[in-house]
Amino acid sequence: MSTEALHRLVVTGDVCGSGRLGLRAKLRMREAMYDVFEAGFTAVGVTEESFHLEDRGDGVLVALAPDVPSAQLVGPWLEAVYQRLRQVNEGRAEPLRLRVAMHAGPVAQDVRGLAGRAVDLACRLCDSDTARSVMRLADRAPLLFVVSGSLYRDVVAEGGTCIEPEHYRRARVSEKETDEEAWFHVPRLPVPPLPDVASPEAPPDAAVRARERPCATGVRAAQGPAPEQGGGAGHGGTAPPPASGPGPAAGTAAEPAAYATKYHFGHIGGSNQIFDGNTFTGDFTGVRQADAVPEQAPDRPGPPAADRSGGGTGPEGGDR
């Protein structure tokens, strides 16, 4: 057998919480784990001749043949594994939960198994503290998928069948000699629950349509600083905070308000109701722009106390 290193995709999987299982439960767990992985390979047409699999007790290590497309494993294979895992867990008192990691790179194989930095990194990603923390936080998720930074850039970010790069988030993995950026994905969750020590989440995809972004229902988001959260007249909306404190000093320009436009919310019930000069038929919830608030004139001294009391003499000498 040639021990020359070939560029191969490495897949490693590990069962969460297997150390708590007794012998009989562990044997059932192993049977279910192999069932799930084999179902994934069958779904994408990868035969036993196209991969090398090693048993790791409560996990497996797999190296695919160089001609197997990585996108097939990152996309359809992962989806098939997820679906089979859901089926296997039906009625199980202790659901099977898997951490799966992938990386691609030079891999050597001898009579005893696989070796190479690509193998080391895939195993470190799968067994990292970050991966374990994500599974603890996503305690109802049956599957976590982790890919290396290079595999994300080369394969995941390109998209494709069953590949959703917008649902991955990156975090730093520092384990033993490993200090790498990895990308985490929990199927069916918009984003994985990364621990606090993880790197900041990736920015939202710029291709997301405007209607899918957070916005007050029925009112176009205004430009400018975000207002504080308020009740909005019982509608749960967002309203600018009321002004407080003394006004600007004399001779200085007032700072512009965060929002120059305010809205009045109204609900009209019944038929043929007149509201702001318009007739509506049936129930209607409307939003209208409020009239501009006139600028208040500066305070001026009032008339003398005698004039305010209603007494005194008018210009013609008569009582006012």
Short mmCIF file of N, CA, C and O in Angstrom, two decimals, residues 192-254:
data_model
loop_
_atom_site.label_atom_id
_atom_site.label_comp_id
_atom_site.label_asym_id
_atom_site.label_seq_id
_atom_site.Cartn_x
_atom_site.Cartn_y
_atom_site.Cartn_z
N PRO A 192 -25.94 29.10 15.21
CA PRO A 192 -25.61 28.24 16.36
C PRO A 192 -25.39 29.08 17.61
O PRO A 192 -24.91 30.22 17.52
N PRO A 193 -25.72 28.57 18.78
CA PRO A 193 -25.51 29.32 20.02
C PRO A 193 -24.05 29.22 20.47
O PRO A 193 -23.68 28.35 21.24
N LEU A 194 -23.23 30.12 19.99
CA LEU A 194 -21.82 30.10 20.33
C LEU A 194 -21.60 30.53 21.77
O LEU A 194 -22.32 31.40 22.27
N PRO A 195 -20.62 29.98 22.45
CA PRO A 195 -20.32 30.42 23.82
C PRO A 195 -19.76 31.83 23.81
O PRO A 195 -19.33 32.35 22.78
N ASP A 196 -19.70 32.45 24.98
CA ASP A 196 -19.25 33.84 25.10
C ASP A 196 -17.82 34.03 24.65
O ASP A 196 -17.45 35.12 24.21
N VAL A 197 -17.00 33.00 24.77
CA VAL A 197 -15.59 33.15 24.41
C VAL A 197 -15.38 33.11 22.91
O VAL A 197 -14.27 33.32 22.44
N ALA A 198 -16.43 32.85 22.15
CA ALA A 198 -16.26 32.73 20.70
C ALA A 198 -16.09 34.10 20.07
O ALA A 198 -16.38 35.13 20.65
N SER A 199 -15.63 34.09 18.83
CA SER A 199 -15.47 35.33 18.08
C SER A 199 -16.85 35.89 17.75
O SER A 199 -17.84 35.17 17.75
N PRO A 200 -16.92 37.19 17.43
CA PRO A 200 -18.21 37.78 17.07
C PRO A 200 -18.82 37.08 15.88
O PRO A 200 -18.13 36.55 15.02
N GLU A 201 -20.14 37.14 15.82
CA GLU A 201 -20.82 36.51 14.71
C GLU A 201 -20.49 37.22 13.40
O GLU A 201 -20.16 38.41 13.38
N ALA A 202 -20.60 36.47 12.32
CA ALA A 202 -20.38 37.06 11.02
C ALA A 202 -21.49 38.06 10.73
O ALA A 202 -22.60 37.91 11.19
N PRO A 203 -21.20 39.11 9.95
CA PRO A 203 -22.24 40.09 9.62
C PRO A 203 -23.31 39.44 8.77
O PRO A 203 -23.05 38.46 8.06
N PRO A 204 -24.55 39.98 8.81
CA PRO A 204 -25.62 39.41 8.00
C PRO A 204 -25.26 39.47 6.53
O PRO A 204 -24.55 40.36 6.06
N ASP A 205 -25.77 38.52 5.78
CA ASP A 205 -25.53 38.46 4.34
C ASP A 205 -26.15 39.68 3.68
O ASP A 205 -27.31 39.99 3.89
N ALA A 206 -25.37 40.38 2.85
CA ALA A 206 -25.88 41.58 2.19
C ALA A 206 -26.99 41.27 1.21
O ALA A 206 -27.74 42.16 0.81
N ALA A 207 -27.12 40.00 0.80
CA ALA A 207 -28.14 39.64 -0.16
C ALA A 207 -29.52 39.48 0.46
O ALA A 207 -30.49 39.28 -0.25
N VAL A 208 -29.62 39.57 1.79
CA VAL A 208 -30.91 39.42 2.43
C VAL A 208 -31.80 40.56 1.99
O VAL A 208 -31.44 41.72 2.03
N ARG A 209 -33.02 40.24 1.55
CA ARG A 209 -33.94 41.26 1.08
C ARG A 209 -34.35 42.16 2.23
O ARG A 209 -34.42 41.76 3.37
N ALA A 210 -34.68 43.41 1.87
CA ALA A 210 -35.02 44.41 2.89
C ALA A 210 -36.22 43.98 3.71
O ALA A 210 -36.29 44.24 4.90
N ARG A 211 -37.18 43.30 3.11
CA ARG A 211 -38.38 42.93 3.85
C ARG A 211 -38.10 41.85 4.89
O ARG A 211 -38.92 41.59 5.75
N GLU A 212 -36.94 41.21 4.81
CA GLU A 212 -36.59 40.18 5.77
C GLU A 212 -35.78 40.74 6.93
O GLU A 212 -35.46 40.03 7.86
N ARG A 213 -35.46 42.03 6.89
CA ARG A 213 -34.69 42.62 7.96
C ARG A 213 -35.62 43.16 9.03
O ARG A 213 -36.76 43.51 8.76
N PRO A 214 -35.16 43.26 10.29
CA PRO A 214 -36.01 43.77 11.36
C PRO A 214 -36.49 45.18 11.05
O PRO A 214 -35.73 46.06 10.71
N CYS A 215 -37.81 45.38 11.14
CA CYS A 215 -38.40 46.67 10.83
C CYS A 215 -39.75 46.74 11.50
O CYS A 215 -40.43 45.72 11.63
N ALA A 216 -40.16 47.92 11.95
CA ALA A 216 -41.47 48.06 12.57
C ALA A 216 -42.55 47.72 11.55
O ALA A 216 -42.52 48.19 10.42
N THR A 217 -43.53 46.90 11.94
CA THR A 217 -44.56 46.44 11.01
C THR A 217 -45.38 47.61 10.51
O THR A 217 -45.94 48.37 11.28
N GLY A 218 -45.47 47.75 9.20
CA GLY A 218 -46.34 48.75 8.61
C GLY A 218 -45.74 50.13 8.52
O GLY A 218 -46.33 51.02 7.94
N VAL A 219 -44.56 50.38 9.10
CA VAL A 219 -43.95 51.69 9.06
C VAL A 219 -42.52 51.54 8.59
O VAL A 219 -41.76 50.76 9.14
N ARG A 220 -42.14 52.28 7.58
CA ARG A 220 -40.78 52.19 7.08
C ARG A 220 -39.82 52.73 8.12
O ARG A 220 -40.06 53.76 8.73
N ALA A 221 -38.73 52.03 8.32
CA ALA A 221 -37.76 52.45 9.33
C ALA A 221 -37.18 53.80 8.97
O ALA A 221 -36.81 54.05 7.83
N ALA A 222 -37.14 54.70 9.93
CA ALA A 222 -36.58 56.03 9.70
C ALA A 222 -35.07 55.97 9.74
O ALA A 222 -34.48 55.09 10.35
N GLN A 223 -34.44 56.94 9.08
CA GLN A 223 -32.99 57.01 9.09
C GLN A 223 -32.54 57.79 10.33
O GLN A 223 -33.23 58.66 10.82
N GLY A 224 -31.36 57.48 10.80
CA GLY A 224 -30.83 58.20 11.93
C GLY A 224 -30.61 57.28 13.10
O GLY A 224 -30.76 56.06 13.00
N PRO A 225 -30.28 57.81 14.26
CA PRO A 225 -30.01 56.98 15.43
C PRO A 225 -31.22 56.18 15.82
O PRO A 225 -32.36 56.64 15.67
N ALA A 226 -31.00 54.95 16.28
CA ALA A 226 -32.13 54.11 16.68
C ALA A 226 -32.76 54.66 17.94
O ALA A 226 -32.07 55.02 18.88
N PRO A 227 -34.11 54.74 17.99
CA PRO A 227 -34.77 55.24 19.19
C PRO A 227 -34.77 54.21 20.28
O PRO A 227 -34.56 53.03 20.04
N GLU A 228 -35.05 54.65 21.49
CA GLU A 228 -35.23 53.73 22.59
C GLU A 228 -36.54 52.99 22.42
O GLU A 228 -37.46 53.46 21.76
N GLN A 229 -36.62 51.81 23.02
CA GLN A 229 -37.83 51.02 22.92
C GLN A 229 -38.90 51.62 23.80
O GLN A 229 -38.67 51.92 24.96
N GLY A 230 -40.08 51.77 23.24
CA GLY A 230 -41.20 52.31 24.01
C GLY A 230 -42.46 51.55 23.73
O GLY A 230 -42.54 50.74 22.82
N GLY A 231 -43.49 51.84 24.47
CA GLY A 231 -44.73 51.10 24.33
C GLY A 231 -45.50 51.47 23.10
O GLY A 231 -46.23 50.68 22.54
N GLY A 232 -45.42 52.72 22.64
CA GLY A 232 -46.11 53.10 21.43
C GLY A 232 -47.61 53.07 21.58
O GLY A 232 -48.30 52.46 20.77
N ALA A 233 -48.16 53.71 22.57
CA ALA A 233 -49.60 53.82 22.76
C ALA A 233 -50.28 52.48 22.82
O ALA A 233 -51.34 52.27 22.27
N GLY A 234 -49.63 51.53 23.47
CA GLY A 234 -50.25 50.23 23.65
C GLY A 234 -50.09 49.30 22.49
O GLY A 234 -50.60 48.19 22.50
N HIS A 235 -49.42 49.73 21.44
CA HIS A 235 -49.26 48.88 20.25
C HIS A 235 -47.95 48.13 20.26
O HIS A 235 -47.64 47.42 19.31
N GLY A 236 -47.14 48.30 21.29
CA GLY A 236 -45.86 47.58 21.35
C GLY A 236 -44.87 48.07 20.35
O GLY A 236 -43.92 47.38 20.01
N GLY A 237 -45.07 49.29 19.81
CA GLY A 237 -44.18 49.79 18.79
C GLY A 237 -42.97 50.45 19.38
O GLY A 237 -42.73 50.43 20.57
N THR A 238 -42.21 51.09 18.50
CA THR A 238 -41.01 51.79 18.91
C THR A 238 -41.25 53.27 18.74
O THR A 238 -41.66 53.70 17.68
N ALA A 239 -41.02 54.05 19.76
CA ALA A 239 -41.25 55.49 19.70
C ALA A 239 -40.02 56.22 20.18
O ALA A 239 -39.31 55.74 21.06
N PRO A 240 -39.75 57.42 19.62
CA PRO A 240 -38.60 58.19 20.10
C PRO A 240 -38.79 58.58 21.55
O PRO A 240 -39.91 58.82 21.99
N PRO A 241 -37.72 58.65 22.33
CA PRO A 241 -37.85 59.03 23.72
C PRO A 241 -38.25 60.48 23.84
O PRO A 241 -37.90 61.31 22.99
N PRO A 242 -39.03 60.87 24.86
CA PRO A 242 -39.42 62.26 25.03
C PRO A 242 -38.21 63.11 25.37
O PRO A 242 -37.25 62.64 25.99
N ALA A 243 -38.28 64.37 24.95
CA ALA A 243 -37.20 65.29 25.27
C ALA A 243 -37.21 65.59 26.75
O ALA A 243 -38.25 65.63 27.39
N SER A 244 -36.05 65.80 27.32
CA SER A 244 -35.94 66.11 28.72
C SER A 244 -34.77 67.04 28.93
O SER A 244 -33.87 67.12 28.10
N GLY A 245 -34.79 67.75 30.07
CA GLY A 245 -33.68 68.63 30.38
C GLY A 245 -33.87 69.99 29.77
O GLY A 245 -34.79 70.23 28.97
N PRO A 246 -33.03 70.95 30.09
CA PRO A 246 -33.15 72.31 29.57
C PRO A 246 -32.87 72.37 28.09
O PRO A 246 -32.17 71.53 27.54
N GLY A 247 -33.46 73.35 27.41
CA GLY A 247 -33.26 73.53 25.98
C GLY A 247 -31.89 74.11 25.71
O GLY A 247 -31.09 74.36 26.62
N PRO A 248 -31.60 74.38 24.44
CA PRO A 248 -30.28 74.92 24.09
C PRO A 248 -30.12 76.33 24.62
O PRO A 248 -31.09 77.07 24.78
N ALA A 249 -28.91 76.69 24.88
CA ALA A 249 -28.63 78.02 25.38
C ALA A 249 -28.91 79.06 24.31
O ALA A 249 -28.90 78.77 23.11
N ALA A 250 -29.17 80.30 24.74
CA ALA A 250 -29.47 81.37 23.80
C ALA A 250 -28.31 81.57 22.85
O ALA A 250 -27.16 81.57 23.23
N GLY A 251 -28.68 81.76 21.56
CA GLY A 251 -27.65 82.00 20.56
C GLY A 251 -27.02 80.76 19.99
O GLY A 251 -26.16 80.85 19.15
N THR A 252 -27.45 79.56 20.46
CA THR A 252 -26.91 78.32 19.91
C THR A 252 -27.99 77.60 19.16
O THR A 252 -29.18 77.68 19.51
N ALA A 253 -27.60 76.87 18.11
CA ALA A 253 -28.58 76.15 17.29
C ALA A 253 -28.99 74.88 18.01
O ALA A 253 -28.16 74.18 18.58
N ALA A 254 -30.28 74.59 17.93
CA ALA A 254 -30.78 73.36 18.55
C ALA A 254 -30.33 72.17 17.74
O ALA A 254 -30.30 72.21 16.51
#
